[in-house]
Amino acid sequence: MNIETNNQLIKVTGLTSGMELREINQIFNGLKFQLKESMRVEFDLGGASSSDPGLIILLKSIVTLSAEKRFSVGFLNLSDELQALLEKSGIGKDGSYTDINAKSKGPASIFLTLGAAAYKFFDDIKSIIGFSGSVLIVIGKIIRNPRKIPVQETLYYLDKTGVDAVPIVSLICFLMGMILGFQGITQMKRFGIDIYVADLVGLGIVRELGPLMVAMICTGRAGSAFAAEIGTMKVSEEIDALTTMGIKPERILVVPKIMALIVAMPLLTIIGDIVGIIGGTVVSLLASDISFSAFCNRTLQAIVPANVFESLLKSIVFAVLIASIGCLRGMEAQNDAKGVGRATTSSVVSGIFMIVIADALVTFTYPMLVLYITGMPY
Amino acid sequence: MSADNDNIIEVTGMTVGYGDYVILKNLNFSVRKGEIFVILGGSGCGKSSTLKHMIGLSKPLSGDIKIKGRSIVSASEEERDEMTREFGVLYQSGALFSSMTLEENVSLPLREFTDYSPEMISAVAKYKLSLVGLEQFADFAPSEISGGMKKRAGLARAMALDPDILFFDEPSAGLDPISSAELDKLILELREKMKTTMVIVTHELDSIYSVADRVIILDKEIQGIIDEGDPRYLRDHSTHEWVREFLNRLSMRG
């Protein structure tokens, strides 16, 4: 093989078949070093076999490089057979290059990227709300036909998502109560209003931290487990099997999970609220001179039934969201192991995100709801 | 509208694909009542996609599929659910529900679509398992049995509601030659006993001569059916050289 360099033109002649990849790599590196912008390289392919893989790799590498380094490529004595092979790789007979995978690449500009991300975000929210709604409709239909209620499956998930979560919920809420109590008492002591730490702990836990912490724990435990379970079922064609049996996968797979979580989460939230208040009480009593009875009286005065309803309402909204997102992500999973992993991660990330949004919505609208129902300000 | 006397499935002008991506164009074929019909072709030619369209898991880009005279393409969701009870599907992996025992797997369609008592459902499920030689494994979980047994259990579940048509997606995939031959024997026995129409998608040439009454051969290049007929006849007399080579490769191996 010869490489002749003449000013702006490099001519490669005598290319033979059967070159080893190491040899090809050397030729490519040599040409890569010599070729600069607006130069031209010509390959005389007269003696080359069209079925030689090494030759095709070399030509493809050079042509791909030409698009990047802006030099031109030409072929001499190109056979029809070799031309057809090169065209399959996006290489024209004039040495031009078309990226045949260009479609799969993402948007080119930052605006398109942002636009695509925003579109995906709103599309995502729409699909989560749509899915939650369709599942609630299915639940409504099932309740009218009690024979169809999947009692056994619901109890199974109630055990897994509810009973099994009691220790971790208790521990986390106890610690959150202690932290809240400690932060509160250290500040309030300075102003001599130690007793109001009972209000802070009671209301903070019941209205906000209790349902929120339980939701976070359930997202990590239940939401991800639902996504992984349904995603794996999708990979092993179990979802297809249900569909072709005429059974709605939502009814068999999603409904028991949502029903279980709708029951489990309010109960867990009540446990979390009580344990959280106990945690706050313990630390507040230890760090101040408030008596136990005074603290309890203040707590009972601070918490009104509407606060408990807020806590329970939030937990039910969160339960529907967590179970729906987990199941939806599982249903959307790609049919491979990576897809299941992505679905699991996405169920947790989207779950937390949607919980925070829903929490804000309920927190801001609940006082209006109370005012509307009772006629009294919250 | 009733189906042609002989044809239980009729596919007309079906284009197989997803979105803008077309895999196969203008497919026209029919499956006769009681026959074992094989959809054959190389890897990636669209066999499994064709099956997915036929069983209503995906909608064809154009064309129609009629099962017992009713279009599965234009059927409403409820009608499609009802139509799916007329056929059973054996998936490549068996697709057994991992949280259930084999008996519970086979019982599921019976629990969903019949008014049988629990005792009756259990008896029917055990009978179906006995047809595929798995009665003694009724209480086993899918994870406790072999790949071949999973496929047989999947077949028992597909037969639970005594469907008129059974679809098989690559039944021999992942099986050793002996298990594969046993499954072929089972397919023939079941056809004999139950007179079920069977549609089998495969790229395993080994089993087609033992089970197939008729084959269609799909080709990636022409994006359609390259030939159709009795596999033994096509092996020697197909007008397409590629088909003769494809089918003779089996003879050379066998």
PDB file of C-alpha atoms in Angstrom, chain A residues 88 103 141 147-148 152-153 229 233 235-248 251-252 335, chain B residues 52 55 57 77 81 84-85 87 89 91-98 108-109 111-115 157 169:
ATOM      1  CA  LYS A  88     -25.471   1.067   3.993  1.00  0.00           C
ATOM      2  CA  LYS A 103     -32.415  10.612  14.445  1.00  0.00           C
ATOM      3  CA  LYS A 141     -66.464  -0.087  39.823  1.00  0.00           C
ATOM      4  CA  ARG A 147     -67.155 -10.212  44.498  1.00  0.00           C
ATOM      5  CA  LYS A 148     -64.388  -8.632  42.402  1.00  0.00           C
ATOM      6  CA  GLN A 152     -56.383 -11.590  49.564  1.00  0.00           C
ATOM      7  CA  GLU A 153     -53.970  -9.506  47.483  1.00  0.00           C
ATOM      8  CA  GLU A 229     -42.457  -5.822  40.769  1.00  0.00           C
ATOM      9  CA  MET A 233     -43.634  -8.800  35.387  1.00  0.00           C
ATOM     10  CA  VAL A 235     -40.142  -8.198  31.258  1.00  0.00           C
ATOM     11  CA  SER A 236     -41.363 -11.750  31.831  1.00  0.00           C
ATOM     12  CA  GLU A 237     -44.478 -11.101  29.675  1.00  0.00           C
ATOM     13  CA  GLU A 238     -46.841 -11.556  32.638  1.00  0.00           C
ATOM     14  CA  ILE A 239     -48.611  -8.274  31.837  1.00  0.00           C
ATOM     15  CA  ASP A 240     -49.114  -9.386  28.221  1.00  0.00           C
ATOM     16  CA  ALA A 241     -50.437 -12.704  29.518  1.00  0.00           C
ATOM     17  CA  LEU A 242     -53.044 -10.914  31.644  1.00  0.00           C
ATOM     18  CA  THR A 243     -54.065  -8.678  28.752  1.00  0.00           C
ATOM     19  CA  THR A 244     -54.557 -11.589  26.377  1.00  0.00           C
ATOM     20  CA  MET A 245     -56.611 -13.386  29.035  1.00  0.00           C
ATOM     21  CA  GLY A 246     -58.974 -10.425  28.899  1.00  0.00           C
ATOM     22  CA  ILE A 247     -58.020  -9.384  32.435  1.00  0.00           C
ATOM     23  CA  LYS A 248     -57.196  -5.728  33.020  1.00  0.00           C
ATOM     24  CA  ARG A 251     -57.411  -4.411  38.267  1.00  0.00           C
ATOM     25  CA  ILE A 252     -55.229  -7.346  39.243  1.00  0.00           C
ATOM     26  CA  ASN A 335     -38.534  -4.721  28.589  1.00  0.00           C
TER      27      ASN A 335
ATOM     28  CA  LYS B  52     -48.660  -9.508  18.919  1.00  0.00           C
ATOM     29  CA  ILE B  55     -53.639 -11.405  19.635  1.00  0.00           C
ATOM     30  CA  LEU B  57     -51.528  -6.584  22.024  1.00  0.00           C
ATOM     31  CA  GLU B  77     -61.860  -2.540  24.554  1.00  0.00           C
ATOM     32  CA  ASP B  81     -61.439  -8.517  26.204  1.00  0.00           C
ATOM     33  CA  THR B  84     -59.368 -12.803  23.974  1.00  0.00           C
ATOM     34  CA  ARG B  85     -61.280 -15.471  25.886  1.00  0.00           C
ATOM     35  CA  PHE B  87     -57.958 -17.965  22.435  1.00  0.00           C
ATOM     36  CA  VAL B  89     -51.453 -17.714  24.317  1.00  0.00           C
ATOM     37  CA  TYR B  91     -45.485 -16.952  25.675  1.00  0.00           C
ATOM     38  CA  GLN B  92     -41.803 -17.575  25.090  1.00  0.00           C
ATOM     39  CA  SER B  93     -40.991 -17.638  28.795  1.00  0.00           C
ATOM     40  CA  GLY B  94     -44.264 -19.243  29.877  1.00  0.00           C
ATOM     41  CA  ALA B  95     -45.190 -15.908  31.535  1.00  0.00           C
ATOM     42  CA  LEU B  96     -46.409 -17.621  34.692  1.00  0.00           C
ATOM     43  CA  PHE B  97     -47.316 -15.344  37.582  1.00  0.00           C
ATOM     44  CA  SER B  98     -44.419 -15.769  39.943  1.00  0.00           C
ATOM     45  CA  LEU B 108     -56.859 -17.516  37.448  1.00  0.00           C
ATOM     46  CA  PRO B 109     -58.832 -17.360  34.166  1.00  0.00           C
ATOM     47  CA  ARG B 111     -61.822 -17.613  38.714  1.00  0.00           C
ATOM     48  CA  GLU B 112     -62.182 -14.524  36.558  1.00  0.00           C
ATOM     49  CA  PHE B 113     -64.555 -15.739  33.892  1.00  0.00           C
ATOM     50  CA  THR B 114     -66.600 -18.631  35.301  1.00  0.00           C
ATOM     51  CA  ASP B 115     -69.029 -19.112  38.148  1.00  0.00           C
ATOM     52  CA  ARG B 157     -53.087 -22.009  31.670  1.00  0.00           C
ATOM     53  CA  ASP B 169     -44.648 -17.617  20.631  1.00  0.00           C
TER      54      ASP B 169
END
